[in-house]
Amino acid sequence: MDTFTYQRLSEDRFGRSPNCAIQEKENREFAEAQGDTVVDSFSDNDISISREGRKQSRPREGYPKLLAAIEVHPRPCKIVITEMPRLYRDPEELIPLFRLAEKTGLKKIETTDGMYYDLSTGQGIHNAIVAVSAAALESRRMSDRLRRKRKALAEEGRPHGGNRAYGYEGAVYDEKGVLLNPGRVGIAIIEHEAAIIRECIERLLSGWPIRSIVRDLNKRGIKTAGGGKWHPTQLKRILVSKRIVGIRVHLGQEYPAQWPAIITEEEHHQVCAILQAADRFKGSSKKGSRSYLLTGLIYCGLCGKPLMASGGVYGNRGHSGRRYRCKKTNAWGNVFGCGKIARLAMPVELLVSEAVMRRYSSPAFAEALAEAPGIKEDGDLAGLAADDKAARNRLADVERGFSSGQLSYEEMIRIKGMIDEARASIQAKMAKLETGRLVLTLPANGSLREAWGKADLDTRRQLVALLVERVTLLPGRCGGSTWTHEPSGSRFVFNPQSVRISWRV
């Protein structure tokens, strides 16, 4: 029989492990010993497929290619693996394979340790599910043991492993993978990196903005622990970490660390006070909430890059206030935009708001509003969410019934299809209800302007985004004409022709 082999290795720190090659050799020898023909072989190196591992692992590449090859293969075939956990560790992932077996020539799965799963019979499918369930149980046991180990390491004040922390030594291996610096990993200080941390803190305490510090680090060619460029969020995470004051944190609990501190606790408190206060500032109003209506919707008319919200002082006369501008460099200090467009935010937002309200007030929109999805449907969002949860529970019951042999494969597929269809309907109603609730914030017979004035900024942003695809700011000459916002009487030196609104169809 034609055979496809599959190999997988969960962790390959250096990308040089022979494990996948060993698996492939074993699979080929097993297939050839039975007189089978190996059509093709697929591998995934350094890929975890457990529930815990998938959170931090990249997607499998070899496995989808395996399924695609089977789908177009014209003759009966099988899959050969060394053991079932190489293929799956989650029973839910078996369902697509069963469906593939129904419409292709895939007949069975064989393992080199003598196990055989006939995908054309109910018993064979049941045995495959049992094997994968056993692998899932063992994976969960390993995960529980890992959690206990991490807790024990934390109580002893030892590092938890993972990526190297800036300022401290990481694991150093030779070409054979032998650890060269045991006892120093995550504990010994790298002095030149510790000096950079102290320098950053000194600058922060003396008034330097975090972005200016990052820009200077990147300009000087100072690299992160991973060898990349610095970003403000990354630097903040290091400076507020308890690690640099010699404290080990695990699940919110603090323990004395085995590694030395880089800065004092007093310095750390000062840094946290500055950065945590800065985190509350959103927009130039510094009131702890958004203050820009068009962030994410507004673009430069010259280079096409998104415009950034920016406060502070600008211009020769020292004008201040909220504005949108095209930034030449991003947070890493890399070239980003042209830097040639900057405009006060207030007149742009007033102009766009007026245009949006005119659209919402039009007779055509009023007719569409009456028929809007979610307006006529009955039902409550919490009730629909409860229905969706109940459907998920029924789905789990069906899969357990199939695993225990109470349901046949055909019965499971039929019932699962009905539940999936019901869930799709429930989720569609939930989406419509959310949209309906948003448009219902608009008055049917009252003052739209009054409702707009009472709405918070997030609601206004949602209403704008429902109609506006993007806003483009075109170049404009300084000292242009005066524009008056009629409803408020506010006057601005501003050319409304420099604002182009692209509406959603």
Short mmCIF file of C-alpha atoms in Angstrom, two decimals:
data_model
loop_
_atom_site.label_atom_id
_atom_site.label_comp_id
_atom_site.label_asym_id
_atom_site.label_seq_id
_atom_site.Cartn_x
_atom_site.Cartn_y
_atom_site.Cartn_z
CA MET A 1 0.00 0.00 0.00
CA ASP A 2 1.13 3.56 -0.67
CA THR A 3 2.44 5.12 2.53
CA PHE A 4 3.00 8.63 3.84
CA THR A 5 5.31 8.99 6.84
CA TYR A 6 5.08 11.80 9.38
CA GLN A 7 7.63 12.89 11.98
CA ARG A 8 7.46 15.56 14.70
CA LEU A 9 9.84 16.83 17.37
CA SER A 10 8.43 19.05 20.12
CA GLU A 11 11.62 20.93 21.01
CA ASP A 12 14.84 21.42 19.10
CA ARG A 13 16.76 24.23 20.76
CA PHE A 14 19.44 24.46 18.07
CA GLY A 15 17.55 23.18 15.01
CA ARG A 16 20.14 20.42 14.65
CA SER A 17 18.57 17.52 16.51
CA PRO A 18 18.60 14.23 14.54
CA ASN A 19 15.32 13.16 16.15
CA CYS A 20 13.08 13.81 13.11
CA ALA A 21 15.63 12.10 10.86
CA ILE A 22 15.68 9.11 13.21
CA GLN A 23 11.88 8.94 13.18
CA GLU A 24 11.79 9.12 9.39
CA LYS A 25 14.35 6.29 9.06
CA GLU A 26 12.36 4.14 11.46
CA ASN A 27 9.08 4.87 9.64
CA ARG A 28 10.56 4.07 6.23
CA GLU A 29 12.14 0.83 7.40
CA PHE A 30 8.84 -0.24 9.00
CA ALA A 31 6.86 0.50 5.81
CA GLU A 32 9.34 -1.19 3.50
CA ALA A 33 9.53 -4.27 5.74
CA GLN A 34 5.78 -4.74 5.13
CA GLY A 35 6.17 -4.32 1.39
CA ASP A 36 4.64 -0.84 1.32
CA THR A 37 5.78 2.01 -0.92
CA VAL A 38 6.72 5.29 0.78
CA VAL A 39 5.22 7.98 -1.45
CA ASP A 40 6.33 10.99 0.57
CA SER A 41 7.53 12.05 4.01
CA PHE A 42 6.61 15.12 6.07
CA SER A 43 8.20 16.52 9.23
CA ASP A 44 7.62 19.28 11.80
CA ASN A 45 10.71 20.14 13.83
CA ASP A 46 10.49 22.03 17.14
CA ILE A 47 6.67 22.06 17.11
CA SER A 48 4.55 21.38 20.20
CA ILE A 49 0.96 20.23 19.68
CA SER A 50 -0.14 19.95 23.30
CA ARG A 51 -2.70 22.51 24.51
CA GLU A 52 -0.07 24.24 26.65
CA GLY A 53 2.65 24.06 24.03
CA ARG A 54 0.50 25.47 21.23
CA LYS A 55 0.22 28.77 23.10
CA GLN A 56 3.91 29.47 22.50
CA SER A 57 4.66 27.30 19.47
CA ARG A 58 4.43 28.21 15.80
CA PRO A 59 1.86 26.40 13.60
CA ARG A 60 2.72 23.07 12.02
CA GLU A 61 3.81 23.26 8.38
CA GLY A 62 4.50 19.65 7.49
CA TYR A 63 1.18 18.31 8.78
CA PRO A 64 -1.09 20.44 6.50
CA LYS A 65 1.11 19.40 3.56
CA LEU A 66 0.56 15.76 4.58
CA LEU A 67 -3.22 16.19 4.52
CA ALA A 68 -3.06 18.03 1.18
CA ALA A 69 -0.98 15.22 -0.34
CA ILE A 70 -3.45 12.59 0.88
CA GLU A 71 -6.40 14.56 -0.48
CA VAL A 72 -5.07 14.46 -4.05
CA HIS A 73 -3.56 10.96 -3.89
CA PRO A 74 -5.41 8.69 -6.37
CA ARG A 75 -4.87 5.32 -4.66
CA PRO A 76 -5.49 3.77 -1.22
CA CYS A 77 -2.89 4.87 1.32
CA LYS A 78 -1.96 4.97 4.97
CA ILE A 79 0.01 7.08 7.44
CA VAL A 80 2.97 5.61 9.33
CA ILE A 81 4.24 7.26 12.54
CA THR A 82 6.44 6.10 15.41
CA GLU A 83 3.67 6.68 18.00
CA MET A 84 0.28 8.39 18.08
CA PRO A 85 1.45 11.48 20.07
CA ARG A 86 3.69 12.36 17.09
CA LEU A 87 0.47 12.95 15.12
CA TYR A 88 -2.05 14.19 17.71
CA ARG A 89 -2.46 15.00 21.39
CA ASP A 90 -5.97 16.44 21.21
CA PRO A 91 -9.01 14.26 20.35
CA GLU A 92 -10.77 17.19 18.67
CA GLU A 93 -8.07 17.32 15.98
CA LEU A 94 -8.94 13.79 14.85
CA ILE A 95 -12.31 14.83 13.40
CA PRO A 96 -10.88 16.47 10.22
CA LEU A 97 -8.76 13.34 9.64
CA PHE A 98 -11.83 11.11 9.91
CA ARG A 99 -13.64 13.30 7.39
CA LEU A 100 -10.62 13.15 5.09
CA ALA A 101 -10.69 9.36 5.30
CA GLU A 102 -14.35 9.39 4.22
CA LYS A 103 -13.67 11.17 0.91
CA THR A 104 -10.15 9.94 0.03
CA GLY A 105 -8.19 6.70 -0.16
CA LEU A 106 -6.80 7.07 3.38
CA LYS A 107 -7.43 3.71 5.02
CA LYS A 108 -5.45 3.51 8.22
CA ILE A 109 -2.81 4.80 10.62
CA GLU A 110 0.00 2.52 11.72
CA THR A 111 2.68 3.03 14.32
CA THR A 112 6.09 1.38 14.32
CA ASP A 113 5.40 -0.04 17.78
CA GLY A 114 2.73 -2.32 16.30
CA MET A 115 -0.51 -0.35 16.82
CA TYR A 116 -3.04 -0.30 13.97
CA TYR A 117 -6.04 2.04 13.47
CA ASP A 118 -8.44 1.15 10.66
CA LEU A 119 -10.23 4.39 9.67
CA SER A 120 -12.86 2.50 7.69
CA THR A 121 -14.42 0.89 10.80
CA GLY A 122 -16.05 2.31 13.89
CA GLN A 123 -13.83 0.23 16.16
CA GLY A 124 -10.68 1.51 14.46
CA ILE A 125 -11.81 5.12 14.81
CA HIS A 126 -12.71 4.50 18.45
CA ASN A 127 -9.26 3.00 19.11
CA ALA A 128 -7.59 6.03 17.53
CA ILE A 129 -9.57 8.39 19.76
CA VAL A 130 -8.67 6.34 22.85
CA ALA A 131 -4.97 6.46 21.90
CA VAL A 132 -5.05 10.23 21.42
CA SER A 133 -7.02 10.69 24.66
CA ALA A 134 -4.34 8.73 26.51
CA ALA A 135 -1.69 10.98 24.97
CA ALA A 136 -3.70 14.05 26.01
CA LEU A 137 -3.91 12.73 29.58
CA GLU A 138 -0.16 12.15 29.71
CA SER A 139 0.43 15.64 28.30
CA ARG A 140 -1.77 17.11 31.05
CA ARG A 141 0.14 15.16 33.68
CA MET A 142 3.41 16.51 32.31
CA SER A 143 1.95 20.03 32.40
CA ASP A 144 0.91 19.58 36.04
CA ARG A 145 4.41 18.35 36.92
CA LEU A 146 5.87 21.39 35.16
CA ARG A 147 3.64 23.74 37.16
CA ARG A 148 4.76 22.10 40.41
CA LYS A 149 8.40 22.41 39.33
CA ARG A 150 7.97 26.10 38.49
CA LYS A 151 6.40 26.76 41.90
CA ALA A 152 9.26 24.96 43.64
CA LEU A 153 11.81 26.99 41.64
CA ALA A 154 10.05 30.20 42.61
CA GLU A 155 10.02 29.31 46.32
CA GLU A 156 13.76 28.67 46.10
CA GLY A 157 14.26 32.03 44.37
CA ARG A 158 15.64 30.43 41.22
CA PRO A 159 14.93 31.64 37.65
CA HIS A 160 12.17 29.90 35.71
CA GLY A 161 14.10 29.58 32.44
CA GLY A 162 12.80 30.78 29.09
CA ASN A 163 14.30 33.65 27.15
CA ARG A 164 17.32 35.41 28.63
CA ALA A 165 16.52 38.38 30.84
CA TYR A 166 18.39 41.54 29.89
CA GLY A 167 21.18 42.18 32.41
CA TYR A 168 21.63 38.51 33.36
CA GLU A 169 23.44 35.59 31.76
CA GLY A 170 21.54 33.15 29.59
CA ALA A 171 22.33 29.52 28.92
CA VAL A 172 25.51 28.99 26.87
CA TYR A 173 25.88 25.73 24.95
CA ASP A 174 28.67 24.25 22.85
CA GLU A 175 28.09 22.86 19.37
CA LYS A 176 26.96 19.55 20.87
CA GLY A 177 24.35 21.18 23.08
CA VAL A 178 26.28 20.78 26.34
CA LEU A 179 25.58 23.56 28.88
CA LEU A 180 28.77 25.50 29.53
CA ASN A 181 27.67 27.83 32.36
CA PRO A 182 25.65 25.80 34.89
CA GLY A 183 24.83 27.66 38.07
CA ARG A 184 25.10 31.06 36.35
CA VAL A 185 22.05 30.94 34.05
CA GLY A 186 19.69 33.77 34.98
CA ILE A 187 21.74 34.54 38.12
CA ALA A 188 25.09 36.04 37.08
CA ILE A 189 24.97 39.71 36.08
CA ILE A 190 26.24 40.91 32.70
CA GLU A 191 27.86 44.13 33.84
CA HIS A 192 27.70 46.15 30.63
CA GLU A 193 23.96 45.42 30.31
CA ALA A 194 23.37 46.23 33.98
CA ALA A 195 25.12 49.55 33.34
CA ILE A 196 22.63 50.26 30.52
CA ILE A 197 19.71 49.57 32.86
CA ARG A 198 21.13 51.94 35.47
CA GLU A 199 21.74 54.58 32.79
CA CYS A 200 18.15 54.31 31.56
CA ILE A 201 16.83 54.68 35.11
CA GLU A 202 19.05 57.67 35.76
CA ARG A 203 17.78 59.34 32.59
CA LEU A 204 14.17 58.52 33.39
CA LEU A 205 14.48 59.98 36.89
CA SER A 206 16.09 63.11 35.43
CA GLY A 207 13.09 63.72 33.16
CA TRP A 208 13.87 61.91 29.90
CA PRO A 209 10.77 60.54 28.11
CA ILE A 210 10.89 56.78 27.66
CA ARG A 211 10.68 57.14 23.86
CA SER A 212 13.70 59.45 23.81
CA ILE A 213 15.70 56.92 25.84
CA VAL A 214 14.73 54.15 23.41
CA ARG A 215 15.60 56.27 20.40
CA ASP A 216 19.02 57.00 21.87
CA LEU A 217 19.69 53.31 22.62
CA ASN A 218 18.84 52.32 19.06
CA LYS A 219 20.89 55.18 17.63
CA ARG A 220 23.92 53.99 19.61
CA GLY A 221 23.45 50.43 18.34
CA ILE A 222 22.73 48.94 21.77
CA LYS A 223 20.81 45.68 21.30
CA THR A 224 18.17 43.93 23.38
CA ALA A 225 18.77 40.52 24.95
CA GLY A 226 17.49 38.97 21.74
CA GLY A 227 19.77 41.09 19.55
CA GLY A 228 17.01 43.36 18.21
CA LYS A 229 16.09 47.00 18.50
CA TRP A 230 14.48 48.51 21.57
CA HIS A 231 10.81 49.46 21.87
CA PRO A 232 9.31 51.62 24.66
CA THR A 233 7.03 48.80 25.87
CA GLN A 234 9.97 46.42 26.07
CA LEU A 235 12.12 48.85 28.06
CA LYS A 236 9.22 49.66 30.42
CA ARG A 237 8.72 45.96 31.10
CA ILE A 238 12.36 45.62 32.15
CA LEU A 239 12.42 48.76 34.30
CA VAL A 240 9.26 47.91 36.26
CA SER A 241 10.22 44.23 36.67
CA LYS A 242 10.93 43.05 40.22
CA ARG A 243 13.73 40.93 38.78
CA ILE A 244 16.19 43.85 38.68
CA VAL A 245 15.76 44.42 42.44
CA GLY A 246 16.42 40.75 43.27
CA ILE A 247 12.84 39.55 43.70
CA ARG A 248 11.38 36.40 42.12
CA VAL A 249 7.67 36.70 41.24
CA HIS A 250 5.44 33.69 40.54
CA LEU A 251 1.65 33.95 40.14
CA GLY A 252 1.61 37.19 42.09
CA GLN A 253 3.70 35.86 44.98
CA GLU A 254 7.12 37.37 45.71
CA TYR A 255 10.16 35.41 46.89
CA PRO A 256 13.77 36.47 47.62
CA ALA A 257 15.78 35.71 44.48
CA GLN A 258 19.12 33.94 44.27
CA TRP A 259 20.42 36.53 41.80
CA PRO A 260 21.80 39.95 42.85
CA ALA A 261 19.87 43.19 42.36
CA ILE A 262 20.91 45.70 39.69
CA ILE A 263 19.15 48.70 41.28
CA THR A 264 17.82 49.54 44.75
CA GLU A 265 14.20 49.14 45.79
CA GLU A 266 13.94 52.92 46.30
CA GLU A 267 14.99 53.54 42.70
CA HIS A 268 12.53 50.89 41.54
CA HIS A 269 9.65 52.55 43.41
CA GLN A 270 10.50 55.90 41.82
CA VAL A 271 10.66 54.36 38.34
CA CYS A 272 7.33 52.56 38.79
CA ALA A 273 5.69 55.77 40.01
CA ILE A 274 6.83 57.60 36.87
CA LEU A 275 5.99 54.87 34.37
CA GLN A 276 2.68 53.88 35.93
CA ALA A 277 1.61 57.52 35.97
CA ALA A 278 2.67 57.80 32.33
CA ASP A 279 0.60 54.72 31.45
CA ARG A 280 -2.53 56.53 32.61
CA PHE A 281 -1.97 59.34 30.12
CA LYS A 282 -3.93 58.76 26.94
CA GLY A 283 -3.85 61.60 24.44
CA SER A 284 -2.66 65.09 25.12
CA SER A 285 -5.48 65.78 27.61
CA LYS A 286 -3.74 63.48 30.17
CA LYS A 287 -7.16 62.70 31.71
CA GLY A 288 -6.81 58.93 31.65
CA SER A 289 -9.11 58.41 28.66
CA ARG A 290 -9.00 58.60 24.88
CA SER A 291 -9.06 62.08 23.41
CA TYR A 292 -8.69 61.38 19.66
CA LEU A 293 -11.70 60.49 17.54
CA LEU A 294 -9.99 59.32 14.36
CA THR A 295 -7.01 57.23 15.52
CA GLY A 296 -6.68 54.27 13.18
CA LEU A 297 -8.89 55.88 10.51
CA ILE A 298 -6.77 58.86 9.45
CA TYR A 299 -3.86 58.73 6.96
CA CYS A 300 -1.23 60.93 5.39
CA GLY A 301 -2.14 62.23 1.92
CA LEU A 302 1.50 62.16 0.79
CA CYS A 303 2.99 58.87 1.93
CA GLY A 304 -0.18 56.97 2.89
CA LYS A 305 1.04 56.08 6.39
CA PRO A 306 -1.35 56.22 9.39
CA LEU A 307 -1.24 59.56 11.19
CA MET A 308 -0.32 59.49 14.87
CA ALA A 309 -2.08 61.29 17.69
CA SER A 310 0.27 63.89 19.12
CA GLY A 311 0.08 66.62 21.72
CA GLY A 312 2.66 69.13 22.87
CA VAL A 313 4.03 72.32 21.33
CA TYR A 314 4.51 72.81 17.60
CA GLY A 315 5.18 75.57 15.10
CA ASN A 316 7.26 78.72 15.30
CA ARG A 317 4.75 80.44 17.56
CA GLY A 318 4.64 77.63 20.09
CA HIS A 319 1.02 76.54 19.52
CA SER A 320 -0.11 73.62 21.63
CA GLY A 321 -2.98 71.16 21.53
CA ARG A 322 -4.11 67.87 20.09
CA ARG A 323 -3.08 67.18 16.53
CA TYR A 324 -2.61 64.44 13.97
CA ARG A 325 0.78 64.22 12.35
CA CYS A 326 2.83 61.98 10.10
CA LYS A 327 5.86 60.82 12.04
CA LYS A 328 9.20 60.35 10.32
CA THR A 329 10.27 57.61 12.73
CA ASN A 330 8.39 54.96 14.69
CA ALA A 331 8.90 53.85 18.30
CA TRP A 332 12.01 51.82 17.32
CA GLY A 333 13.60 54.83 15.61
CA ASN A 334 13.13 53.35 12.13
CA VAL A 335 12.02 55.49 9.19
CA PHE A 336 8.21 55.37 9.08
CA GLY A 337 6.51 58.25 7.24
CA CYS A 338 7.31 61.46 5.40
CA GLY A 339 6.77 63.76 8.39
CA LYS A 340 5.27 66.45 6.15
CA ILE A 341 1.63 66.43 7.30
CA ALA A 342 0.47 67.85 10.65
CA ARG A 343 -2.95 69.27 11.45
CA LEU A 344 -4.86 70.39 14.52
CA ALA A 345 -7.18 67.58 15.56
CA MET A 346 -10.18 69.70 16.58
CA PRO A 347 -11.22 71.15 13.19
CA VAL A 348 -10.61 67.83 11.43
CA GLU A 349 -12.73 65.94 13.96
CA LEU A 350 -15.51 68.54 13.85
CA LEU A 351 -15.58 68.40 10.05
CA VAL A 352 -15.72 64.60 9.95
CA SER A 353 -18.32 64.49 12.76
CA GLU A 354 -20.58 66.88 10.84
CA ALA A 355 -20.27 64.79 7.69
CA VAL A 356 -21.05 61.60 9.62
CA MET A 357 -24.09 63.15 11.31
CA ARG A 358 -25.39 64.33 7.94
CA ARG A 359 -25.13 60.77 6.66
CA TYR A 360 -26.90 59.35 9.70
CA SER A 361 -29.63 62.03 9.38
CA SER A 362 -30.32 61.33 5.70
CA PRO A 363 -33.70 59.74 4.75
CA ALA A 364 -31.91 56.81 3.12
CA PHE A 365 -30.12 55.98 6.36
CA ALA A 366 -33.33 56.38 8.37
CA GLU A 367 -34.96 53.73 6.19
CA ALA A 368 -31.93 51.46 6.54
CA LEU A 369 -31.91 52.00 10.31
CA ALA A 370 -35.48 50.75 10.57
CA GLU A 371 -34.38 47.50 8.90
CA ALA A 372 -30.94 47.31 10.56
CA PRO A 373 -29.80 43.85 11.72
CA GLY A 374 -30.54 43.36 15.38
CA ILE A 375 -33.37 45.97 15.52
CA LYS A 376 -36.18 43.57 14.75
CA GLU A 377 -34.75 40.44 16.30
CA ASP A 378 -35.95 39.41 19.70
CA GLY A 379 -33.51 38.10 22.24
CA ASP A 380 -31.02 39.19 24.82
CA LEU A 381 -27.24 39.08 24.43
CA ALA A 382 -26.74 37.32 27.78
CA GLY A 383 -29.39 34.75 26.84
CA LEU A 384 -27.74 34.08 23.50
CA ALA A 385 -24.37 33.69 25.21
CA ALA A 386 -25.95 31.14 27.58
CA ASP A 387 -27.42 29.27 24.60
CA ASP A 388 -23.99 29.18 22.94
CA LYS A 389 -22.40 27.80 26.12
CA ALA A 390 -25.10 25.13 26.36
CA ALA A 391 -24.43 24.15 22.74
CA ARG A 392 -20.71 23.82 23.49
CA ASN A 393 -21.53 21.58 26.45
CA ARG A 394 -23.77 19.39 24.27
CA LEU A 395 -20.96 19.13 21.74
CA ALA A 396 -18.58 17.93 24.45
CA ASP A 397 -21.18 15.37 25.62
CA VAL A 398 -21.50 14.03 22.07
CA GLU A 399 -17.73 13.60 21.71
CA ARG A 400 -17.55 11.86 25.09
CA GLY A 401 -20.41 9.59 24.01
CA PHE A 402 -18.54 8.67 20.88
CA SER A 403 -15.29 8.06 22.79
CA SER A 404 -17.10 5.73 25.22
CA GLY A 405 -18.77 3.79 22.40
CA GLN A 406 -22.34 4.97 23.16
CA LEU A 407 -22.55 6.71 19.78
CA SER A 408 -21.41 5.51 16.38
CA TYR A 409 -19.21 7.68 14.20
CA GLU A 410 -22.12 8.41 11.87
CA GLU A 411 -24.37 9.42 14.79
CA MET A 412 -21.65 11.66 16.22
CA ILE A 413 -21.07 13.41 12.87
CA ARG A 414 -24.82 13.94 12.34
CA ILE A 415 -25.45 15.36 15.82
CA LYS A 416 -22.27 17.44 15.75
CA GLY A 417 -23.36 18.97 12.42
CA MET A 418 -26.72 19.95 13.90
CA ILE A 419 -25.06 21.54 16.94
CA ASP A 420 -22.52 23.41 14.80
CA GLU A 421 -25.34 24.76 12.64
CA ALA A 422 -27.26 25.92 15.73
CA ARG A 423 -24.13 27.59 17.13
CA ALA A 424 -23.53 29.44 13.87
CA SER A 425 -27.09 30.80 14.03
CA ILE A 426 -26.66 31.86 17.67
CA GLN A 427 -23.36 33.62 16.98
CA ALA A 428 -24.84 35.44 13.98
CA LYS A 429 -27.70 36.69 16.18
CA MET A 430 -25.20 37.87 18.80
CA ALA A 431 -23.27 39.86 16.18
CA LYS A 432 -26.49 41.38 14.83
CA LEU A 433 -27.70 42.26 18.30
CA GLU A 434 -24.47 44.09 19.08
CA THR A 435 -24.78 46.07 15.83
CA GLY A 436 -28.42 46.80 16.58
CA ARG A 437 -27.59 48.09 20.05
CA LEU A 438 -25.02 50.44 18.59
CA VAL A 439 -27.34 51.99 16.00
CA LEU A 440 -30.14 52.16 18.57
CA THR A 441 -28.07 54.77 20.42
CA LEU A 442 -29.11 57.10 17.60
CA PRO A 443 -32.48 58.81 18.15
CA ALA A 444 -35.31 57.91 15.81
CA ASN A 445 -37.21 61.18 16.24
CA GLY A 446 -35.01 63.25 18.51
CA SER A 447 -31.94 65.40 18.04
CA LEU A 448 -29.04 63.46 16.56
CA ARG A 449 -26.65 66.24 17.56
CA GLU A 450 -27.84 66.02 21.16
CA ALA A 451 -27.35 62.25 21.20
CA TRP A 452 -23.90 62.68 19.66
CA GLY A 453 -22.97 65.20 22.35
CA LYS A 454 -24.01 62.81 25.12
CA ALA A 455 -22.22 59.77 23.65
CA ASP A 456 -18.78 58.89 24.98
CA LEU A 457 -15.78 58.94 22.66
CA ASP A 458 -15.65 55.16 22.18
CA THR A 459 -19.28 55.14 21.02
CA ARG A 460 -18.59 58.01 18.62
CA ARG A 461 -15.57 56.16 17.24
CA GLN A 462 -17.73 53.08 16.59
CA LEU A 463 -20.39 55.15 14.86
CA VAL A 464 -17.78 56.88 12.68
CA ALA A 465 -16.15 53.55 11.80
CA LEU A 466 -19.51 52.13 10.67
CA LEU A 467 -19.65 54.70 7.85
CA VAL A 468 -16.08 55.92 7.27
CA GLU A 469 -13.46 53.75 5.55
CA ARG A 470 -10.64 56.27 6.01
CA VAL A 471 -9.89 59.97 6.35
CA THR A 472 -6.97 61.37 4.33
CA LEU A 473 -5.25 64.66 5.17
CA LEU A 474 -3.90 66.40 2.09
CA PRO A 475 -1.14 69.03 2.13
CA GLY A 476 -2.31 72.55 2.94
CA ARG A 477 -0.60 75.93 2.88
CA CYS A 478 0.12 77.76 6.12
CA GLY A 479 -2.02 80.81 6.77
CA GLY A 480 -4.97 79.52 4.73
CA SER A 481 -8.60 80.54 4.90
CA THR A 482 -10.67 80.65 8.08
CA TRP A 483 -13.23 77.92 8.60
CA THR A 484 -16.14 78.23 11.03
CA HIS A 485 -17.86 75.30 12.66
CA GLU A 486 -21.43 76.61 12.48
CA PRO A 487 -23.04 74.61 15.34
CA SER A 488 -20.45 75.75 17.90
CA GLY A 489 -19.27 78.97 16.29
CA SER A 490 -15.63 77.90 16.69
CA ARG A 491 -13.26 79.41 14.12
CA PHE A 492 -10.04 77.83 12.82
CA VAL A 493 -7.38 78.65 10.26
CA PHE A 494 -8.18 75.53 8.33
CA ASN A 495 -9.01 74.45 4.78
CA PRO A 496 -11.78 71.80 4.78
CA GLN A 497 -10.82 70.88 1.19
CA SER A 498 -7.63 69.31 2.59
CA VAL A 499 -9.70 66.59 4.28
CA ARG A 500 -10.89 63.72 2.09
CA ILE A 501 -13.41 61.22 3.52
CA SER A 502 -13.73 57.76 1.96
CA TRP A 503 -17.12 56.26 2.83
CA ARG A 504 -17.90 52.60 3.24
CA VAL A 505 -20.17 51.18 0.56
#
